[in-house]
Coordinates of C-alpha atoms and ligand atoms in Angstrom, one line a residue:
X1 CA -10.6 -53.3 -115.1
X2 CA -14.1 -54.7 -114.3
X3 CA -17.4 -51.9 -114.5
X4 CA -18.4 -50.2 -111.6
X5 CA -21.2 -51.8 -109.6
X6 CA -24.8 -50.4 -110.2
X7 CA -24.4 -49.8 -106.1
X8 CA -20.9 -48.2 -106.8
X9 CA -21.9 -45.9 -109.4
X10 CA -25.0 -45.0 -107.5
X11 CA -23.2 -44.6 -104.0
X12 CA -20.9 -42.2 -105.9
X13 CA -24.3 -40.1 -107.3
X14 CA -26.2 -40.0 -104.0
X15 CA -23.8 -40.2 -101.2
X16 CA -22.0 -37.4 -100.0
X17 CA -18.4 -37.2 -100.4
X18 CA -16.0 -36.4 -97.6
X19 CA -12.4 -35.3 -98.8
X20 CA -9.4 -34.3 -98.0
X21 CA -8.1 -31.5 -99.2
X22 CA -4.8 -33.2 -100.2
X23 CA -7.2 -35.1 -102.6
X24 CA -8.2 -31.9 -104.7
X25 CA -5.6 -29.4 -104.1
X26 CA -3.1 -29.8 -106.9
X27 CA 0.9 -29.4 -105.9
X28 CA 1.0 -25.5 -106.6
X29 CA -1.9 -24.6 -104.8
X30 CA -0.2 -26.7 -101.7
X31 CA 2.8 -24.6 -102.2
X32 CA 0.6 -21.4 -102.4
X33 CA -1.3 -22.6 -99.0
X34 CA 2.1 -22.9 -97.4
X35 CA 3.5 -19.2 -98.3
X36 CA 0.0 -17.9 -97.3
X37 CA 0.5 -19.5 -94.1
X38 CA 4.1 -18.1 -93.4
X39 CA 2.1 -14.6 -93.9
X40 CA -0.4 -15.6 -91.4
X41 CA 2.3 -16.9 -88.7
X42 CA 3.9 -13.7 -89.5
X43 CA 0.5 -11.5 -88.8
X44 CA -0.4 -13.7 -85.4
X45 CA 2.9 -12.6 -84.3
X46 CA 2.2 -9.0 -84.5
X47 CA -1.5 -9.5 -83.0
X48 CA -1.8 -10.7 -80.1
X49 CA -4.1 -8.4 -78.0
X50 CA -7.1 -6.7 -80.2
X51 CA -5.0 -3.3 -79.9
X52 CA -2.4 -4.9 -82.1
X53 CA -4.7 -6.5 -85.0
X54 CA -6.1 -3.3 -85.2
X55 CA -2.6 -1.4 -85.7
X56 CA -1.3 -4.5 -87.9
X57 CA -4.5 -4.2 -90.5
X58 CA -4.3 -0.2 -90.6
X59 CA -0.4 -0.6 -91.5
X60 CA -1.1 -3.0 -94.0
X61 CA -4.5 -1.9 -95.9
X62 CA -2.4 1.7 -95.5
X63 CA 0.6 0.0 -97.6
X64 CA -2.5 -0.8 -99.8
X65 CA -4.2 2.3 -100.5
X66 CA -6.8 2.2 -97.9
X67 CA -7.4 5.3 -96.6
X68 CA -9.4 6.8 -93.9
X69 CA -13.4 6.6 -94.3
X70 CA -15.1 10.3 -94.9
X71 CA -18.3 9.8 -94.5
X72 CA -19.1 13.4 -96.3
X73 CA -16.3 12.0 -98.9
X74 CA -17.0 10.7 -102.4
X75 CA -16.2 7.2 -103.7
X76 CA -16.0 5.2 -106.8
X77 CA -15.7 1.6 -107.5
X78 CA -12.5 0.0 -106.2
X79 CA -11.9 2.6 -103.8
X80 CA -10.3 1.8 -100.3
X81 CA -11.6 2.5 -97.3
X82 CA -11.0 2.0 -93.4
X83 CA -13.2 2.6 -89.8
X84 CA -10.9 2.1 -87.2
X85 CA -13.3 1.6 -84.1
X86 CA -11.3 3.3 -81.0
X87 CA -8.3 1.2 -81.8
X88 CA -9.9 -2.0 -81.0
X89 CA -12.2 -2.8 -84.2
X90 CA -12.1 -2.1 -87.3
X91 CA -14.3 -2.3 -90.6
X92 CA -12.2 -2.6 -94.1
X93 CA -13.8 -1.5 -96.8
X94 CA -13.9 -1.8 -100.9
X95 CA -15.7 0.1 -103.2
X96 CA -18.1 -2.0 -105.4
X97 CA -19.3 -1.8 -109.0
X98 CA -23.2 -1.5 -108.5
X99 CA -22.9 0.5 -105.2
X100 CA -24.9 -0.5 -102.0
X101 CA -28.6 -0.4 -103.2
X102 CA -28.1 -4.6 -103.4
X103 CA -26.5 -4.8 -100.0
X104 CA -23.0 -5.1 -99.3
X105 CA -20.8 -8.3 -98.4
X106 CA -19.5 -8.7 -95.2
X107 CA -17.6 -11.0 -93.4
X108 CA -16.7 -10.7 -89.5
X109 CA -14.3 -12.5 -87.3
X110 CA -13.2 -10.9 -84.1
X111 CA -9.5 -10.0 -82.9
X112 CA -10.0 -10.7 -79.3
X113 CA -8.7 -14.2 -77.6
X114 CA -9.0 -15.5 -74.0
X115 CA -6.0 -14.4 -71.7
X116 CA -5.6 -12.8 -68.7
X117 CA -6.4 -9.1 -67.6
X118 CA -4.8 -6.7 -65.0
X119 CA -7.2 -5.7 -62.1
X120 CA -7.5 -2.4 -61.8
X121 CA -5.1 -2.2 -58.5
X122 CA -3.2 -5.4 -59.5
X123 CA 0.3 -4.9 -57.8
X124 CA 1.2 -6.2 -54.8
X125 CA 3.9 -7.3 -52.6
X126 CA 3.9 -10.4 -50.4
X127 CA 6.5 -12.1 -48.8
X128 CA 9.1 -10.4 -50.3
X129 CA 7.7 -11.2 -54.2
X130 CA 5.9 -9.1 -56.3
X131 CA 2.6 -10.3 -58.1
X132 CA -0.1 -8.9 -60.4
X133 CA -3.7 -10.0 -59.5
X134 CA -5.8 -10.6 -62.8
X135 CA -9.3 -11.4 -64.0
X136 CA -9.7 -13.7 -66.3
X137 CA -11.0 -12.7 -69.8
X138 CA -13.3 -15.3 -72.1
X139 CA -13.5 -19.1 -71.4
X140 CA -10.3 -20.5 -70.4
X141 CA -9.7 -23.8 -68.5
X142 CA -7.9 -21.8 -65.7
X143 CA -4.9 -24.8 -64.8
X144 CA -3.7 -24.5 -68.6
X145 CA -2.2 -21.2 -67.6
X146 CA 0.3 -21.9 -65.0
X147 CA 3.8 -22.3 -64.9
X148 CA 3.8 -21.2 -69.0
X149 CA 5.8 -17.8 -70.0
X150 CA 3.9 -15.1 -70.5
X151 CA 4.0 -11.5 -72.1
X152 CA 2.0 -7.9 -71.0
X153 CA 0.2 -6.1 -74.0
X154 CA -2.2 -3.3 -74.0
X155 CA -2.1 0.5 -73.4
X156 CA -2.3 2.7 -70.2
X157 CA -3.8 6.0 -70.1
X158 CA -1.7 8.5 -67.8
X159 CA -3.6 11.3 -65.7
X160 CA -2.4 14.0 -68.7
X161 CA -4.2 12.0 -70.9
X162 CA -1.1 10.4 -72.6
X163 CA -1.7 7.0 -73.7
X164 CA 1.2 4.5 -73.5
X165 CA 1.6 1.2 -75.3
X166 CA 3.0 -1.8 -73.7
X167 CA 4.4 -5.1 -75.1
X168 CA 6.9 -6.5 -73.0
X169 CA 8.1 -10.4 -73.3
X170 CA 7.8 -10.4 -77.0
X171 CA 11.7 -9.3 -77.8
X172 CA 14.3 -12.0 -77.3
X173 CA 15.6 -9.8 -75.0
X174 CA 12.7 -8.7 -72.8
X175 CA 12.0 -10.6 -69.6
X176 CA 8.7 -12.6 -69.4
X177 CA 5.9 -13.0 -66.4
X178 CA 4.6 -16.4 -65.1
X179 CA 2.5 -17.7 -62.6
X180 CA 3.2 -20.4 -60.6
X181 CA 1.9 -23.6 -59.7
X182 CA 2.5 -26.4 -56.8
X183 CA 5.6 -28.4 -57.0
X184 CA 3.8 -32.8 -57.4
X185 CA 5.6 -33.4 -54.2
X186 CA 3.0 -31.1 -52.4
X187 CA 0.0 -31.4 -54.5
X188 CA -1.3 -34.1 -52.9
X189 CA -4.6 -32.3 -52.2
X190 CA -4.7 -29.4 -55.2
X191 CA -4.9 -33.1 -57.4
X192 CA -8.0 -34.2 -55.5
X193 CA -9.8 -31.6 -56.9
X194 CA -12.1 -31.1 -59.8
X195 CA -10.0 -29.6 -63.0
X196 CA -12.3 -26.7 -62.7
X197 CA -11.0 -25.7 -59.1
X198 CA -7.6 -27.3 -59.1
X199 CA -6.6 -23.7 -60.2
X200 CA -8.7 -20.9 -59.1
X201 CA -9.3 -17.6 -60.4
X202 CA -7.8 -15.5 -57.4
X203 CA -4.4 -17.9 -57.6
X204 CA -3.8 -17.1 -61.1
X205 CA -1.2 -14.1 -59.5
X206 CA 1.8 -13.6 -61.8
X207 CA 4.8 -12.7 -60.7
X208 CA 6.7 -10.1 -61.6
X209 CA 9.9 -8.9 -58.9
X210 CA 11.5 -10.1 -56.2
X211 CA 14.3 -7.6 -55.8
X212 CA 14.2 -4.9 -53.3
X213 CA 15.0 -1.4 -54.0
X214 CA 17.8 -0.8 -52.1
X215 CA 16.8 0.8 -48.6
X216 CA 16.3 -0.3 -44.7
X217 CA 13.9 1.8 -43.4
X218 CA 10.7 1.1 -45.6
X219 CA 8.7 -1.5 -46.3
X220 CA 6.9 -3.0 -49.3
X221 CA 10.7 -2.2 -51.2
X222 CA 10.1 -5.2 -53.7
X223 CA 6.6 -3.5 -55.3
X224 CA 8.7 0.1 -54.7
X225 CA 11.2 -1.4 -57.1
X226 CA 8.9 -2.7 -59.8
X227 CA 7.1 0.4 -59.7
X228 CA 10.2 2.7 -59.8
X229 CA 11.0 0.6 -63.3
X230 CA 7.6 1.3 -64.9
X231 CA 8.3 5.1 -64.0
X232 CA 11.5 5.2 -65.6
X233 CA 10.5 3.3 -68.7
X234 CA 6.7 4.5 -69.1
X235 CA 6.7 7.1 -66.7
X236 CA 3.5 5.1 -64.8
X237 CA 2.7 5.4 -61.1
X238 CA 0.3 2.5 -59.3
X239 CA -2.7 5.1 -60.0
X240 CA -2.3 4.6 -63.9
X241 CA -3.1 1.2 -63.8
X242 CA -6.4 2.3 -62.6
X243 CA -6.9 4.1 -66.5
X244 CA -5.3 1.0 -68.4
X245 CA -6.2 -2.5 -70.3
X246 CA -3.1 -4.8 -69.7
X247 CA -3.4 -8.0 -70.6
X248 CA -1.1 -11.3 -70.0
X249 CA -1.1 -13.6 -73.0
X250 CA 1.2 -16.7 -73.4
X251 CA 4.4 -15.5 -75.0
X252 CA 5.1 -18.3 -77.7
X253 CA 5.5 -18.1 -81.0
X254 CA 3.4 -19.4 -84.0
X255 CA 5.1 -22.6 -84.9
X256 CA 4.6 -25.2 -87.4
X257 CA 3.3 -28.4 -85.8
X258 CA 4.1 -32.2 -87.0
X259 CA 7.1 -33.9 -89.0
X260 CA 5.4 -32.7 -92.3
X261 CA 4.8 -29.1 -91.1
X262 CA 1.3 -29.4 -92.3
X263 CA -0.6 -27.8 -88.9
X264 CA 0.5 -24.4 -87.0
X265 CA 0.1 -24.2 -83.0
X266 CA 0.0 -20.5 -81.7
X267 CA -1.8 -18.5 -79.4
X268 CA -5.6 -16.6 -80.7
X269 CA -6.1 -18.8 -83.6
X270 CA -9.1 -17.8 -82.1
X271 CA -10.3 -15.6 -83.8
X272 CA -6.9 -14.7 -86.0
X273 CA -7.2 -17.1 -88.0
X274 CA -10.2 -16.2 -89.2
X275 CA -9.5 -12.5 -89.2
X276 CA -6.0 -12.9 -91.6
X277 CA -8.3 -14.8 -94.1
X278 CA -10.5 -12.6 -94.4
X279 CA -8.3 -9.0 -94.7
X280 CA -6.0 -11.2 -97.0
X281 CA -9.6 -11.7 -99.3
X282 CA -10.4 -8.0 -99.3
X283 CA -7.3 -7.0 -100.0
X284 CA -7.1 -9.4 -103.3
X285 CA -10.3 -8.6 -104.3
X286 CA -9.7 -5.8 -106.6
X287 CA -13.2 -4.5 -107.3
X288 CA -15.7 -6.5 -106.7
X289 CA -19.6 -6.1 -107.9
X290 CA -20.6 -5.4 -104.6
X291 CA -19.4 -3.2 -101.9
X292 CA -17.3 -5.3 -99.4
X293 CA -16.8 -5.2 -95.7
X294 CA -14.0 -6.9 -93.8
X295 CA -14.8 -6.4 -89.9
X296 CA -12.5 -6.9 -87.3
X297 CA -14.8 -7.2 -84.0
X298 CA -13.4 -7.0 -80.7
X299 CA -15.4 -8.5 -76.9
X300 CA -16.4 -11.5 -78.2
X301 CA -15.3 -13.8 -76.3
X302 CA -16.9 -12.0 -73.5
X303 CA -20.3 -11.7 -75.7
X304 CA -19.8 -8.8 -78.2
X305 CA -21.2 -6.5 -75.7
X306 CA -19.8 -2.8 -75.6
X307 CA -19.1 -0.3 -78.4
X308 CA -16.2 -2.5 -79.9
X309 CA -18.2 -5.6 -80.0
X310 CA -20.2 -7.0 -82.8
X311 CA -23.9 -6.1 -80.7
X312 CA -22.6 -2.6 -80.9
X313 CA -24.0 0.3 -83.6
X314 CA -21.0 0.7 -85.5
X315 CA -21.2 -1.6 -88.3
X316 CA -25.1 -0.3 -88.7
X317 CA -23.8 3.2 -88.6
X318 CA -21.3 2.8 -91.0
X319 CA -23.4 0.8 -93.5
X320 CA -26.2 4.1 -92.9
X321 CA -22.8 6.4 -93.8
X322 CA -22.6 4.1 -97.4
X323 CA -26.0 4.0 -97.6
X324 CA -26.4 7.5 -97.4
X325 CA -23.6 8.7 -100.1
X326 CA -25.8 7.1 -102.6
X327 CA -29.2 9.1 -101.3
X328 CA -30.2 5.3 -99.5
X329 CA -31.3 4.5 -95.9
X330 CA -29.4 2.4 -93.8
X331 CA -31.7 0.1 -93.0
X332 CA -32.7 -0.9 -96.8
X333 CA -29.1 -1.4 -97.6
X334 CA -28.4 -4.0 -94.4
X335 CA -31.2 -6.2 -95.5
X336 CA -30.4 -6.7 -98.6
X337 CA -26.7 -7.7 -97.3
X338 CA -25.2 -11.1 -96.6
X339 CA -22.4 -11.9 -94.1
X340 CA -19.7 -14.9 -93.4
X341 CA -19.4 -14.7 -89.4
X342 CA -15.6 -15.9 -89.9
X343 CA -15.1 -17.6 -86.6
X344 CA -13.7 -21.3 -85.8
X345 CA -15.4 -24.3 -84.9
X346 CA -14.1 -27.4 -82.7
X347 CA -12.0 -30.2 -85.1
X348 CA -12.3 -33.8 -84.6
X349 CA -10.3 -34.6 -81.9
X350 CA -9.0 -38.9 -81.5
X351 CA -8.0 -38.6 -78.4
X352 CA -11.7 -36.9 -77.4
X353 CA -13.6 -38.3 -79.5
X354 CA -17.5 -38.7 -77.0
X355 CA -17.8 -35.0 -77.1
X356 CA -18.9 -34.9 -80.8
X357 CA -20.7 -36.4 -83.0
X358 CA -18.6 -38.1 -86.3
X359 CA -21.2 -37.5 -88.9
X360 CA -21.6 -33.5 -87.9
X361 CA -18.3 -32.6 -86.4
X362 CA -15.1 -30.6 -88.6
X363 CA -12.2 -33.1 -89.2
X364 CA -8.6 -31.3 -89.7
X365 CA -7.7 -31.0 -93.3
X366 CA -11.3 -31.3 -94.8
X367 CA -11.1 -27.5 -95.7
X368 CA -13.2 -24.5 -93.8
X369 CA -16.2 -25.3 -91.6
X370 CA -19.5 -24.0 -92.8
X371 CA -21.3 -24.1 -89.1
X372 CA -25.4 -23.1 -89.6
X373 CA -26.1 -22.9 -86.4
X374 CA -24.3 -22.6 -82.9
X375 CA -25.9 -21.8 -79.5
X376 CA -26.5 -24.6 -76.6
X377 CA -29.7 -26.6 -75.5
X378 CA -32.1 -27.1 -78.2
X379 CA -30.0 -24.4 -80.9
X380 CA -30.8 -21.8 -77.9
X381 CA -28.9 -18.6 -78.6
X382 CA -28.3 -19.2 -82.4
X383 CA -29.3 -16.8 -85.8
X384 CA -29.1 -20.6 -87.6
X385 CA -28.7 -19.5 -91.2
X386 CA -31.6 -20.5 -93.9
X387 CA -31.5 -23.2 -96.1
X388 CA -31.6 -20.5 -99.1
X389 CA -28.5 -18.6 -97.3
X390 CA -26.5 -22.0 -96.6
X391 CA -27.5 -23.0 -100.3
X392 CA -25.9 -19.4 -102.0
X393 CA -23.3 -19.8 -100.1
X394 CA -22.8 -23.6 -100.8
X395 CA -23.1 -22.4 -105.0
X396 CA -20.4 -19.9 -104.3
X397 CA -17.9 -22.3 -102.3
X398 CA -18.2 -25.2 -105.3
X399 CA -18.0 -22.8 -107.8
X400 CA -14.4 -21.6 -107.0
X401 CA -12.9 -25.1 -105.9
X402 CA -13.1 -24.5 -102.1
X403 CA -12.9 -27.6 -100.1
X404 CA -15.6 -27.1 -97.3
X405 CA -17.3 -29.1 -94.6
X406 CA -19.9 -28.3 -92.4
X407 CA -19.5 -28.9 -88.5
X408 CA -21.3 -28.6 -84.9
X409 CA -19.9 -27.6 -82.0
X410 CA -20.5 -30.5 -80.4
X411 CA -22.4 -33.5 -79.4
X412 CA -26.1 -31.9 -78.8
X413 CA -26.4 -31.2 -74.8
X414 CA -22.5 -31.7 -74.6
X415 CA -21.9 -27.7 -74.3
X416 CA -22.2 -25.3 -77.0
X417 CA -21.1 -21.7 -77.8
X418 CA -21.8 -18.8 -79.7
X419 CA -19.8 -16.5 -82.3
X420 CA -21.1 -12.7 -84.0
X421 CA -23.4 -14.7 -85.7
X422 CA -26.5 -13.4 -84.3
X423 CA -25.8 -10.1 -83.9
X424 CA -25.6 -9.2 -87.4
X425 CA -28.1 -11.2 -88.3
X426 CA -30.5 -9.3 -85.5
X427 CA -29.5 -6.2 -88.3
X428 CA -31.4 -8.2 -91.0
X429 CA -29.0 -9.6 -92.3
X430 CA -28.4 -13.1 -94.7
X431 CA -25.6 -14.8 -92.1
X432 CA -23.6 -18.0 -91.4
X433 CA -20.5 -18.9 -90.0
X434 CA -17.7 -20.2 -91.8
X435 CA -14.0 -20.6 -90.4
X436 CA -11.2 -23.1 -89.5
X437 CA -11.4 -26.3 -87.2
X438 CA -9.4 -25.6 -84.5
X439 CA -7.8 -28.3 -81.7
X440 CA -7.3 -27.5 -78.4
X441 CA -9.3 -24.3 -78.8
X442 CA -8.8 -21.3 -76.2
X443 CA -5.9 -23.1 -74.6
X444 CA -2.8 -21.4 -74.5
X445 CA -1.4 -23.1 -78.0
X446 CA -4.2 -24.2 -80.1
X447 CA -3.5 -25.7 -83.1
X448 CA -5.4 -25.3 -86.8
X449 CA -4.2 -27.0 -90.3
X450 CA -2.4 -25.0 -92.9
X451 CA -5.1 -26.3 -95.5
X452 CA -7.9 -25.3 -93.8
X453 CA -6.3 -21.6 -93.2
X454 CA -6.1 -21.5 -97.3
X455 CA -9.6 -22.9 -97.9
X456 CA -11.0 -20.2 -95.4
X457 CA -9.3 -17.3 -97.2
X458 CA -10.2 -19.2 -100.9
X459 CA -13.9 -18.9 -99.3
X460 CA -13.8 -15.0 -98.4
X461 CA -12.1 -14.0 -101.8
X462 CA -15.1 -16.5 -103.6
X463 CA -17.5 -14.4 -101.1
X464 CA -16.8 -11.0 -101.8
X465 CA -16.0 -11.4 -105.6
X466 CA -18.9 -12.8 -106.6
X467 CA -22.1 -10.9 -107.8
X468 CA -25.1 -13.4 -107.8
Ligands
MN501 MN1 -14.2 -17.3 -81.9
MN502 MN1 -13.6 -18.3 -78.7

């Protein structure tokens, strides 16, 4: 073997090194990445609408030992604790060893993905079909969401107050909705236009009857019939959907992606995968030095507005309620705190490659996506972490073996896009985001890589277990 090059041995001192995580994980933390990932198929199964996360995380920090916060209660270290925000957000919680007087650790993703809401009067009948109308929620490219099956989640709230919960198309046995599109033959003009209005937002109409109750003298018998099954299954008349949030999201399953199994394609990677990281961390922690908070925010992919979103109170309240238990104030507590906004950023994609930059874009496989700043036009719209936040974070990542990268979303001027970030960082608070490169993000099967899922969770456990 001949001596490394002065230039070799100095390239491999000053350059910086870009790996895959193949190259550092060893064979049994692979196979540990791989039964995490079975877990987190498993989990995006159960949560596809916000209301679902939010019952999945209370049933499983409950099997846990996590118990209801009291904010008049008393706590010691390693105690478990959960907020559940109105059924759409929640805030996990675990007990440190120093209490809050340092700050606490928090780390954020939201449980909320594009898809496709209910109007508030959306049934209708025409020509002998029956359809829903819908408004479309968060950025989606409107043409990916025809002619793919889809299933109704979310809850109605009946005129005694009752509120129902609805999942139908997820069962092998439950029927599934779909809207349509135009047949090639006659698309001659919808294929002149624009992607953007090729499908537009008042034809994204699902269907869901076309069988008429049985009756000649009245008319409308198709929508009489769909309606006259709601009543018998959920007791709901056409008023109720006036109280409700029903939502249409694609029906298919998380599935392993490739010949080597090695990515996942589902539907809400965004912001799941992110979210199942971060409640596996706190629930591994045991008890860490300082108090931890795992949030799970609802609204943001319609900008964290509202009292479920990330620009609501509640996490300031509830940091006041721990700050408080100690004879603290609120504020004192959130500025000394530090948060991992757990969201995803764009990967690398070869068959798109002009909308990023190489040298500042996430590549699949090169482990979870330290983003410092987001936003759009000259970093508008962004909290853009410090260089002394990035930097404890950084010493935290290397010192617990997790492969990370950093990433932009996007070429600058290309787009751009936002994530909780700032809105815990408008608290006072230490924040950057970290997550999982994502392909195909917000379409109706994105796709992550299993390694990068593991290094995102290896970076929340590292984050709340460590007591610099
Ligand atoms: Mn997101
Ligand atoms: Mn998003």
């Amino acid at each position: 073997m001949s001596e490394k090059s002065q230039a070799a041995l100095l390239k491999e001192k000053l350059f910086l090194k870009k790996e895959h995580c193949s190259k550092i994980m060893t064979d049994e933390e692979i196979k540990a990445c791989d039964l995490f990932c079975e877990g987190y198929k498993d989990f995006l199964g159960k949560s596809k609408h916000e209301r679902d996360a939010v019952e999945t995380a209370v049933a499983e920090a409950e099997k846990r030992g996590f118990v209801p916060f009291d904010k008049n209660g008393s706590y010691k270290p390693g105690d478990k604790v959960y907020l559940n925000n109105r059924g759409k957000a929640i805030i996990l919680c675990v007990f440190g060893t120093q209490g809050v007087s340092k700050g606490v650790k928090i780390a954020a993703a939201h449980v909320d993905s594009p898809r496709l809401d209910l109007k508030p009067n959306p049934l209708y009948e025409s020509d002998e079909i029956a359809l829903f109308k819908t408004h479309y929620y968060g950025g989606i490219k409107k043409y990916q969401w025809t002619a793919i099956p889809l299933a109704l989640h979310g809850a109605v709230v009946l005129g005694d107050g009752t509120r129902i919960r609805v999942c139908i198309g997820e069962d092998k046995d439950d029927p599934q909705f779909v809207i349509t599109d135009l047949l090639p033959h006659l698309a001659a003009d919808q294929v002149k236009e624009p992607l953007a209005s090729g499908i537009k937002g008042e034809e994204l109409n699902v269907l869901v009857g076309s069988r008429p109750f049985r009756d000649d003298s009245e008319s409308e018998l198709v929508k009489l019939n769909v309606l006259n099954i709601l009543f018998e299954k959920y007791g709901i008349t056409e008023k109720d959907f006036q109280s409700a949030e029903l939502s249409l999201v694609p029906a298919y399953e998380a599935r392993d992606v490739g010949f080597d199994r090695s990515m996942i394609g589902a539907y809400g990677h965004d912001d799941k995968v992110c979210a199942y990281p971060e409640m596996q961390a706190i629930f591994d922690v045991g008890t860490p030095a300082y108090t931890s908070l795992c949030i799970f925010a609802d609204k943001e992919e319609v900008g964290s507005d509202g009292n479920t979103g990330m620009n609501s109170a509640f996490l300031s309240y509830f940091v006041s309620d721990l700050a408080r238990l100690e004879g603290l104030e609120g504020r004192d507590v959130l500025s000394l705190s530090e948060c991992l906004s757990a969201d995803v950023n764009v990967a690398f994609d070869p068959t798109f490659p002009q909308v990023t930059e190489k040298n500042n874009v996430a590549f699949l496989n090169h482990g979870a996506v330290i983003t410092k700043y987001t936003g759009a036009r000259g970093k508008s719209g962004t909290s853009d972490a410090s260089a002394e936040f990035v930097g404890k974070v950084r010493r935290i990542l290397e010192k617990n073996n997790v492969v990370w990268q950093t990433g932009e979303l996007g070429k600058v001027d290309q787009g751009g896009g936002g994530t909780v970030a700032m809105y815990i960082a408008n608290l006072n608070v230490d924040v950057v985001d970290l997550g999982v490169p994502v392909l195909s993000m917000h379409a109706p099967f994105e796709v992550v890589s299993k390694f990068d899922v593991y290094m995102t969770y290896k970076a929340c456990l590292a984050f709340f277990g460590d007591d610099e």
